[in-house]
Coordinates of C-alpha atoms and ligand atoms in Angstrom, one line a residue:
M336 CA 0.0 0.0 0.0
T337 CA 1.3 3.5 -0.8
I338 CA 0.8 6.3 1.6
P339 CA -1.2 9.1 -0.1
D340 CA 0.6 12.4 -0.5
V341 CA -1.2 14.7 1.9
T342 CA 0.1 17.8 0.2
S343 CA -2.4 17.1 -2.6
L344 CA -5.1 17.6 0.0
R345 CA -4.4 21.4 0.2
A346 CA -7.4 23.6 0.8
P347 CA -8.5 25.4 -2.4
T348 CA -6.8 28.7 -2.9
A349 CA -10.0 30.7 -3.9
V350 CA -11.5 30.8 -0.4
P351 CA -13.5 34.0 -0.1
Q352 CA -12.7 36.3 2.8
T353 CA -15.3 36.3 5.5
A354 CA -17.4 39.2 6.6
V355 CA -18.0 37.6 10.0
P356 CA -16.0 39.0 12.8
D357 CA -13.5 36.6 14.2
A358 CA -15.1 35.3 17.3
S359 CA -12.6 32.5 18.1
G360 CA -11.5 34.4 21.1
I361 CA -8.2 32.5 21.0
A362 CA -5.0 34.3 20.5
G363 CA -3.0 32.7 17.7
I364 CA -6.1 31.7 15.8
P365 CA -6.0 34.3 13.1
G366 CA -9.1 36.2 12.2
D367 CA -9.7 38.3 9.1
A368 CA -6.8 40.7 9.7
A369 CA -4.4 37.8 10.0
P370 CA -2.9 35.7 7.2
R371 CA -5.0 32.7 6.0
S372 CA -2.2 30.2 6.8
P373 CA -1.0 30.7 10.3
D374 CA 2.7 31.4 10.4
L375 CA 3.6 28.7 12.9
A376 CA 6.8 30.4 13.9
T377 CA 4.8 33.4 15.2
A378 CA 1.6 31.6 16.3
Q379 CA 0.7 32.4 19.8
P380 CA -0.5 29.9 22.4
V381 CA -4.1 29.5 23.2
D382 CA -5.3 32.2 25.6
P383 CA -7.8 30.6 27.9
A384 CA -8.8 33.9 29.4
A385 CA -10.2 34.9 26.0
A386 CA -12.0 31.6 25.5
A387 CA -15.4 32.3 26.9
L388 CA -18.1 31.9 24.3
P389 CA -19.2 35.2 22.7
R390 CA -22.0 37.0 24.5
Q391 CA -23.1 39.3 21.7
P392 CA -23.8 37.0 18.7
V393 CA -23.7 38.5 15.2
A394 CA -26.5 38.3 12.7
F395 CA -26.7 35.1 10.7
S396 CA -26.8 34.4 7.0
P397 CA -25.7 31.1 5.3
E398 CA -23.2 33.0 3.3
S399 CA -21.5 34.3 6.5
A400 CA -21.0 30.7 7.6
R401 CA -20.0 29.4 4.1
V402 CA -17.1 31.8 3.7
D403 CA -15.5 30.2 6.7
I404 CA -15.6 26.7 5.4
P405 CA -12.8 26.1 2.9
I406 CA -14.0 22.6 1.8
L407 CA -17.2 24.0 0.5
H408 CA -15.1 25.7 -2.2
R409 CA -13.7 22.6 -3.7
T410 CA -15.1 20.6 -6.6
V411 CA -16.1 17.0 -6.7
N412 CA -16.4 15.2 -10.0
G413 CA -16.1 18.5 -11.8
H414 CA -18.9 20.2 -9.9
P415 CA -18.9 22.5 -6.9
L416 CA -19.3 20.4 -3.8
V417 CA -22.8 20.2 -2.3
W418 CA -22.3 18.8 1.1
L419 CA -25.6 17.2 2.3
D420 CA -24.1 14.6 4.6
N421 CA -24.0 16.8 7.7
A422 CA -25.7 14.2 9.9
A423 CA -22.7 11.9 9.3
T424 CA -20.2 14.7 9.9
T425 CA -20.1 18.5 9.5
Q426 CA -17.4 20.5 7.6
K427 CA -14.9 22.5 9.5
P428 CA -14.5 26.3 9.7
R429 CA -11.1 27.7 9.1
Q430 CA -11.1 28.9 12.7
V431 CA -11.0 25.2 13.8
I432 CA -8.5 24.2 11.2
E433 CA -6.2 27.1 12.1
A434 CA -6.6 26.4 15.9
L435 CA -5.2 22.9 15.3
G436 CA -2.2 24.4 13.4
A437 CA -1.7 27.1 16.0
F438 CA -1.8 24.5 18.8
Y439 CA 0.7 22.1 17.2
G440 CA 2.8 25.0 15.9
A441 CA 3.1 27.0 19.1
A442 CA 1.6 25.4 22.1
N443 CA 1.9 21.6 22.0
S444 CA 2.4 20.1 25.4
N445 CA 0.9 17.3 27.5
I446 CA -1.4 18.6 30.2
H447 CA -2.0 18.2 34.0
R448 CA 1.6 17.4 34.7
G449 CA 5.0 18.9 34.2
A450 CA 6.1 22.1 35.9
H451 CA 6.9 24.0 32.7
T452 CA 5.1 27.0 31.1
M453 CA 3.8 25.1 28.1
A454 CA 2.3 22.3 30.2
R455 CA 0.5 25.0 32.2
E456 CA -0.7 26.8 29.1
A457 CA -2.0 23.6 27.4
T458 CA -3.7 22.7 30.7
E459 CA -5.4 26.0 30.9
A460 CA -6.5 25.8 27.3
Y461 CA -7.9 22.3 27.8
E462 CA -9.7 23.3 30.9
A463 CA -11.0 26.5 29.1
G464 CA -12.5 24.0 26.6
R465 CA -14.3 22.2 29.4
A466 CA -15.7 25.5 30.7
A467 CA -16.8 26.4 27.2
V468 CA -18.6 23.1 26.8
A469 CA -20.3 23.6 30.2
Q470 CA -21.4 27.0 29.1
F471 CA -22.6 25.8 25.7
L472 CA -24.8 23.1 27.3
G473 CA -26.0 25.2 30.2
A474 CA -24.3 22.8 32.7
E475 CA -23.8 23.6 36.4
G476 CA -20.1 24.0 35.8
P477 CA -17.0 22.6 34.1
E478 CA -16.8 19.7 36.7
S479 CA -19.9 18.3 35.1
I480 CA -18.2 17.7 31.7
V481 CA -16.2 14.6 30.9
F482 CA -14.2 14.6 27.6
V483 CA -14.7 11.5 25.6
R484 CA -14.1 10.4 21.9
G485 CA -17.8 11.1 21.0
T486 CA -21.4 10.2 21.7
T487 CA -20.7 6.5 21.3
E488 CA -18.0 6.5 24.0
A489 CA -20.1 8.7 26.3
I490 CA -23.0 6.3 26.2
N491 CA -20.7 3.3 26.7
L492 CA -19.1 5.1 29.7
V493 CA -22.5 5.6 31.3
A494 CA -23.4 2.0 30.6
Q495 CA -20.1 0.6 32.1
T496 CA -20.0 2.9 35.1
W497 CA -23.4 4.1 36.3
G498 CA -25.2 1.2 34.5
R499 CA -23.1 -1.6 36.0
A500 CA -23.5 -0.2 39.5
N501 CA -27.2 0.5 39.3
L502 CA -28.8 -2.1 37.1
G503 CA -29.8 -5.7 38.0
P504 CA -32.3 -8.4 37.3
G505 CA -35.8 -7.1 37.0
D506 CA -34.8 -3.5 36.1
D507 CA -35.9 -1.9 32.8
I508 CA -34.0 0.3 30.3
L509 CA -36.4 2.1 28.0
V510 CA -35.1 3.0 24.6
P511 CA -37.3 4.4 21.7
V512 CA -37.2 2.5 18.5
L513 CA -35.8 5.5 16.6
E514 CA -32.5 5.5 18.4
H515 CA -29.1 5.3 16.7
H516 CA -27.4 1.9 17.2
S517 CA -25.0 3.6 19.6
D518 CA -27.9 4.3 21.9
I519 CA -29.2 0.7 21.6
V520 CA -26.3 -1.7 21.5
P521 CA -24.5 -0.5 24.7
W522 CA -27.8 -1.0 26.6
Q523 CA -28.3 -4.4 25.1
M524 CA -24.9 -5.5 26.2
L525 CA -25.5 -4.1 29.6
A526 CA -28.9 -5.7 29.9
K527 CA -27.3 -9.1 29.0
E528 CA -24.6 -8.6 31.6
T529 CA -26.8 -7.4 34.4
R530 CA -29.9 -9.4 33.5
A531 CA -31.9 -6.2 33.2
R532 CA -34.5 -5.8 30.4
L533 CA -34.1 -3.6 27.4
V534 CA -37.6 -2.3 26.5
P535 CA -38.2 -0.7 23.1
V536 CA -40.6 2.3 23.1
P537 CA -42.7 2.1 19.9
L538 CA -43.2 4.8 17.3
T539 CA -46.3 6.3 15.8
P540 CA -46.8 5.8 12.1
D541 CA -45.3 9.2 11.3
G542 CA -42.1 8.5 13.3
Q543 CA -42.8 10.2 16.7
I544 CA -42.2 8.4 20.0
D545 CA -45.6 7.0 21.0
Q546 CA -46.1 9.0 24.2
D547 CA -49.0 6.9 25.4
A548 CA -47.0 3.7 25.1
Y549 CA -44.1 5.5 26.8
A550 CA -46.2 6.4 29.8
D551 CA -47.5 2.8 30.0
L552 CA -44.1 1.3 29.8
L553 CA -42.6 3.5 32.6
S554 CA -42.8 1.8 36.0
S555 CA -41.0 1.5 39.3
R556 CA -38.7 -1.1 37.5
T557 CA -37.5 1.6 35.1
Q558 CA -34.0 2.6 36.0
L559 CA -33.0 4.4 32.8
V560 CA -34.6 6.1 29.8
A561 CA -32.2 6.7 26.9
I562 CA -33.5 9.1 24.2
S563 CA -32.1 11.1 21.3
Q564 CA -32.9 14.8 21.3
A565 CA -33.0 14.5 17.5
S566 CA -33.1 11.4 15.3
N567 CA -30.4 11.0 12.7
V568 CA -32.7 9.2 10.3
L569 CA -36.2 10.5 10.9
G570 CA -35.2 14.0 12.2
T571 CA -37.8 13.6 14.9
V572 CA -37.3 16.0 17.9
P573 CA -39.2 14.3 20.8
P574 CA -40.5 16.2 23.8
V575 CA -37.4 15.3 25.8
K576 CA -38.1 17.7 28.7
E577 CA -41.6 16.3 29.3
M578 CA -40.4 12.7 28.9
T579 CA -37.6 13.4 31.3
A580 CA -40.0 14.8 33.9
L581 CA -42.2 11.8 33.6
A582 CA -39.3 9.4 33.9
H583 CA -38.1 11.2 37.1
R584 CA -41.5 10.6 38.7
Y585 CA -40.6 6.9 38.6
G586 CA -37.1 7.6 40.0
A587 CA -35.5 6.7 36.6
K588 CA -32.4 8.5 35.2
V589 CA -32.5 9.9 31.7
L590 CA -29.7 9.9 29.2
V591 CA -30.1 12.3 26.3
D592 CA -28.2 11.6 23.1
G593 CA -27.5 15.1 21.7
A594 CA -25.4 14.0 18.7
Q595 CA -27.8 15.4 16.1
A596 CA -29.3 18.2 18.3
V597 CA -26.3 20.4 19.3
A598 CA -25.6 21.8 15.8
H599 CA -29.2 22.7 15.1
F600 CA -30.6 24.4 18.2
P601 CA -29.5 25.7 21.6
V602 CA -29.4 23.2 24.4
D603 CA -29.9 23.7 28.1
V604 CA -29.3 20.5 30.0
Q605 CA -30.5 21.9 33.3
D606 CA -33.7 23.0 31.7
L607 CA -34.1 19.6 30.1
G608 CA -33.5 18.0 33.5
A609 CA -31.2 15.5 31.9
D610 CA -29.1 13.3 34.1
F611 CA -26.7 12.6 31.2
Y612 CA -26.2 14.4 27.9
A613 CA -23.8 13.2 25.2
F614 CA -22.5 14.8 22.0
S615 CA -19.8 14.4 19.3
G616 CA -17.6 17.3 18.3
H617 CA -17.4 16.2 14.7
K618 CA -21.1 16.8 14.2
L619 CA -20.6 20.3 15.6
F620 CA -18.0 21.6 13.2
A621 CA -15.2 20.4 15.5
P622 CA -12.6 17.6 14.8
T623 CA -13.3 13.9 15.0
G624 CA -12.3 12.0 18.1
I625 CA -13.5 14.5 20.7
G626 CA -16.9 14.8 22.4
A627 CA -18.4 15.4 25.8
L628 CA -20.5 13.7 28.4
Y629 CA -22.4 15.9 30.8
A630 CA -23.5 14.3 34.0
R631 CA -25.6 16.0 36.7
P632 CA -23.3 16.7 39.7
E633 CA -25.1 14.3 42.1
V634 CA -25.0 11.5 39.6
L635 CA -21.4 12.1 38.5
Q636 CA -20.2 12.0 42.2
E637 CA -21.4 8.4 42.4
M638 CA -19.8 7.2 39.3
A639 CA -16.8 4.8 39.6
P640 CA -13.9 4.9 37.1
W641 CA -14.2 2.7 34.0
Q642 CA -10.7 2.9 32.7
G643 CA -7.6 3.0 34.9
G644 CA -4.3 4.8 34.2
G645 CA -2.6 8.1 34.5
N646 CA -4.5 11.4 34.9
M647 CA -7.3 9.8 36.9
I648 CA -5.5 9.1 40.1
E649 CA -4.6 11.0 43.2
S650 CA -2.0 8.5 44.5
V651 CA -0.9 5.0 43.5
S652 CA 0.7 2.2 45.5
F653 CA 0.5 -1.5 45.2
A654 CA -1.4 -1.5 48.4
E655 CA -4.0 1.0 47.3
T656 CA -4.9 3.6 44.7
T657 CA -6.9 6.7 45.3
F658 CA -8.7 8.5 42.5
A659 CA -8.8 12.1 41.4
P660 CA -12.2 13.9 41.8
A661 CA -14.7 13.9 38.9
P662 CA -14.6 14.5 36.1
H663 CA -10.9 13.5 36.0
L664 CA -11.4 10.0 37.3
L665 CA -13.3 9.3 34.2
E666 CA -10.5 10.5 31.9
A667 CA -7.7 8.0 32.1
G668 CA -4.6 8.7 30.0
T669 CA -3.7 11.6 27.9
G670 CA -6.8 13.3 26.5
H671 CA -7.4 14.5 23.0
I672 CA -5.8 17.9 23.7
S673 CA -5.9 19.3 20.2
G674 CA -9.4 18.0 19.8
V675 CA -10.5 20.1 22.8
I676 CA -8.7 23.1 21.3
G677 CA -10.6 22.5 18.0
L678 CA -13.9 22.0 19.8
L679 CA -13.4 25.2 21.7
A680 CA -12.8 27.0 18.3
A681 CA -15.9 25.3 16.9
L682 CA -18.1 26.4 19.8
N683 CA -16.8 29.9 19.5
W684 CA -17.5 29.9 15.8
L685 CA -21.1 28.5 16.1
T686 CA -22.0 30.7 19.0
S687 CA -20.7 33.8 17.2
F688 CA -24.0 33.5 15.2
D689 CA -27.5 34.3 16.5
R690 CA -28.5 30.7 17.2
E691 CA -32.2 31.4 17.2
A692 CA -31.7 32.8 13.7
V693 CA -29.7 29.8 12.7
T694 CA -32.5 27.5 13.8
A695 CA -35.2 29.6 12.1
Y696 CA -33.1 29.5 8.9
E697 CA -32.7 25.8 9.0
N698 CA -36.4 25.2 9.6
G699 CA -37.2 27.4 6.6
L700 CA -34.7 25.5 4.5
M701 CA -36.1 22.2 5.7
A702 CA -39.7 23.2 4.7
Y703 CA -38.4 24.3 1.3
A704 CA -36.6 21.0 0.8
Q705 CA -39.5 18.9 1.9
Q706 CA -41.8 20.6 -0.6
A707 CA -39.2 20.5 -3.4
L708 CA -38.2 16.9 -2.8
G709 CA -41.9 15.8 -2.3
A710 CA -42.6 17.0 -5.9
V711 CA -39.9 14.6 -7.4
P712 CA -41.8 11.7 -9.1
G713 CA -41.5 8.5 -7.1
L714 CA -39.8 10.1 -4.1
E715 CA -41.1 9.3 -0.7
L716 CA -39.9 11.1 2.4
I717 CA -39.6 8.9 5.5
G718 CA -40.9 10.3 8.8
A719 CA -43.3 13.2 9.2
A720 CA -43.0 14.2 12.9
P721 CA -44.1 17.8 13.4
E722 CA -40.9 18.7 15.2
R723 CA -37.9 17.8 13.2
I724 CA -34.3 18.9 12.4
A725 CA -33.3 19.3 8.8
V726 CA -32.8 15.6 7.9
L727 CA -34.5 14.3 4.8
T728 CA -34.5 10.5 4.5
F729 CA -36.1 9.2 1.3
T730 CA -36.6 6.4 -1.1
L731 CA -36.9 6.8 -4.9
A732 CA -39.2 4.4 -6.8
G733 CA -37.2 2.0 -9.0
Q734 CA -33.8 3.0 -7.6
D735 CA -31.9 1.5 -4.7
P736 CA -30.5 4.0 -2.3
A737 CA -26.8 3.2 -3.2
T738 CA -27.5 4.0 -6.8
V739 CA -29.2 7.3 -5.9
A740 CA -26.2 8.3 -3.8
A741 CA -23.7 7.3 -6.5
W742 CA -25.7 9.2 -9.2
L743 CA -25.8 12.4 -7.0
D744 CA -22.1 12.0 -6.3
Q745 CA -21.4 12.4 -10.1
D746 CA -23.0 15.8 -9.7
G747 CA -20.8 16.7 -6.7
I748 CA -23.7 16.2 -4.3
A749 CA -22.9 14.2 -1.1
V750 CA -25.7 12.3 0.5
R751 CA -25.7 9.1 2.5
A752 CA -27.3 5.8 1.6
G753 CA -27.7 2.7 3.8
H754 CA -29.2 1.9 7.2
H755 CA -27.9 5.0 8.9
C756 CA -27.1 3.0 12.0
A757 CA -30.8 3.0 12.9
Q758 CA -32.1 -0.3 11.5
P759 CA -35.0 -0.5 13.9
A760 CA -36.2 3.0 12.9
L761 CA -36.1 2.1 9.2
A762 CA -37.7 -1.3 9.9
H763 CA -40.6 0.6 11.4
F764 CA -41.2 1.9 7.9
G765 CA -40.7 -1.5 6.3
L766 CA -37.3 -0.5 5.0
E767 CA -33.7 -1.8 5.2
E768 CA -32.1 1.1 3.5
A769 CA -32.8 4.6 2.4
A770 CA -31.0 7.7 1.1
R771 CA -30.5 10.7 3.4
A772 CA -29.8 14.4 2.7
S773 CA -29.0 16.2 5.9
L774 CA -28.7 20.0 6.1
A775 CA -26.6 22.4 8.1
L776 CA -26.5 26.2 8.6
Y777 CA -24.2 26.6 5.6
N778 CA -26.5 24.9 3.1
T779 CA -28.7 27.0 0.7
S780 CA -31.9 26.7 -1.2
E781 CA -29.8 26.7 -4.4
E782 CA -28.1 23.5 -3.2
V783 CA -31.5 21.9 -2.5
D784 CA -32.5 22.9 -6.1
Q785 CA -29.4 21.1 -7.4
L786 CA -30.3 18.0 -5.4
V787 CA -33.8 18.0 -6.8
A788 CA -32.7 18.7 -10.4
S789 CA -30.2 15.8 -10.2
L790 CA -32.9 13.4 -8.8
R791 CA -35.3 14.5 -11.5
R792 CA -32.6 13.7 -14.2
L793 CA -32.1 10.3 -12.6
Q794 CA -35.8 9.6 -12.8
E795 CA -36.0 10.9 -16.4
S796 CA -33.1 8.6 -17.3
G797 CA -35.6 5.8 -17.1
G798 CA -33.6 3.8 -14.7
E799 CA -30.4 4.1 -16.8
G800 CA -28.8 5.4 -13.6
Q801 CA -28.6 1.7 -12.6
Q802 CA -26.3 0.9 -15.4
T803 CA -24.6 4.1 -16.6
M804 CA -23.0 6.2 -14.0
R805 CA -22.2 9.3 -16.0
Ligands
LIG1963 N1 -26.4 9.2 18.1 C1 -26.8 9.8 17.0 C2 -28.3 10.3 17.0 C3 -26.0 9.9 15.9 O1 -26.5 10.5 14.8 C4 -24.7 9.4 15.9 C5 -23.8 9.5 14.7 N2 -24.4 9.2 13.5 C6 -24.3 8.8 17.1 C7 -25.1 8.7 18.2 C8 -22.9 8.3 17.2 O2 -22.0 9.3 17.1 P1 -20.4 9.0 17.1 O3 -20.2 8.0 16.0 O4 -19.8 10.4 16.8 O5 -20.0 8.5 18.4

């Protein structure tokens, strides 16, 4: 195998200059006045004092977001990229890309140990990232935030620590049928291990969580309810706050999977009443490999470590080890320091916009896309819950989803095809696979028009799309 030449992956040169004020708040992460490529020799270390999320957001327009995303200015198969695979991962603003360069160019050090200046600076930046996540989620404080690889690891952490300690034979874990596999399989494994019962909460025909069935399934046996705040395949946004309040009446804990929610609307974990909240940085314009778990302070205090090693201890001897306080006892080993720096830059970028305006824009774009796609002959949208994020899962008569995605790819349009790691949700609609276009704040109605036009051409090709990929 040959190793690809990464220099060929250079960002396109024709990146427009942004009109959005630089809100990264991090010294060394250049804004408009600074050169596009950070001069690593002169890059400054991260300034945690300046890392608090912006308080005065600027007005939002999709163009003001697009100019910051270099990858949106490349071509794919000879066409400008139309990135409609945001539910799988979001594209990264230059503020995030440059933050990574600035960290490795000027500030790289391990954290939480070492008596030198750079260790201290890196630690302060890492902990500033924790404080920013806490602020972003409306958490009680930074101590409520555990850094993890992503939503999947957060859920597995809760299953392996809180779950193992609190579940046993005769206990129930309630999980709606629309959940992502990462909010099903860890509970299934835990149920097997503890002889608890995993109970699916059924859906209504349009893809909402059946609230009557949910109320009936809750009982004094229920120890945990695990729900997504937004479904990655149906887009459904369930009434999580009300469902949480109901679960609490039975003494159950509630884990909220926020993987698809955080990029689309503001979240307040205390207002939700969530005991646990999980998200992945890469679905929030940040790098892969970093995410966060929020746990309510009283619950977090009771959680035992799940991995042992450095960073999570107070003292170690062969006779006895004592552990660091939460959240550190749940973060064994060297953390993803640059990931946290990138996450901090992403949070600063996103919250530099008026988030209510972002949500309103996305809702409008979603309504436009639903109407436009609904008019494509043979196209059927899957899921019709009244409250939804901008996720459009669909089938096209006579075409298998993989063919649809491959056809669109020839036009530079990226959508996903397959089971979307939510097989029970698709099975509810009698499907094994579907295509999915998922939108973000930087998508436009022109891009939706291109999607629709390409799908119409596929239908007009009379099924030739099956044989001839242009
Ligand atoms: N939950 C939901 C709702 C998701 O959409 C995803 C990712 N598709 C996950 C969990 C898992 O996220 P990750 O792979 O980043 O851990």
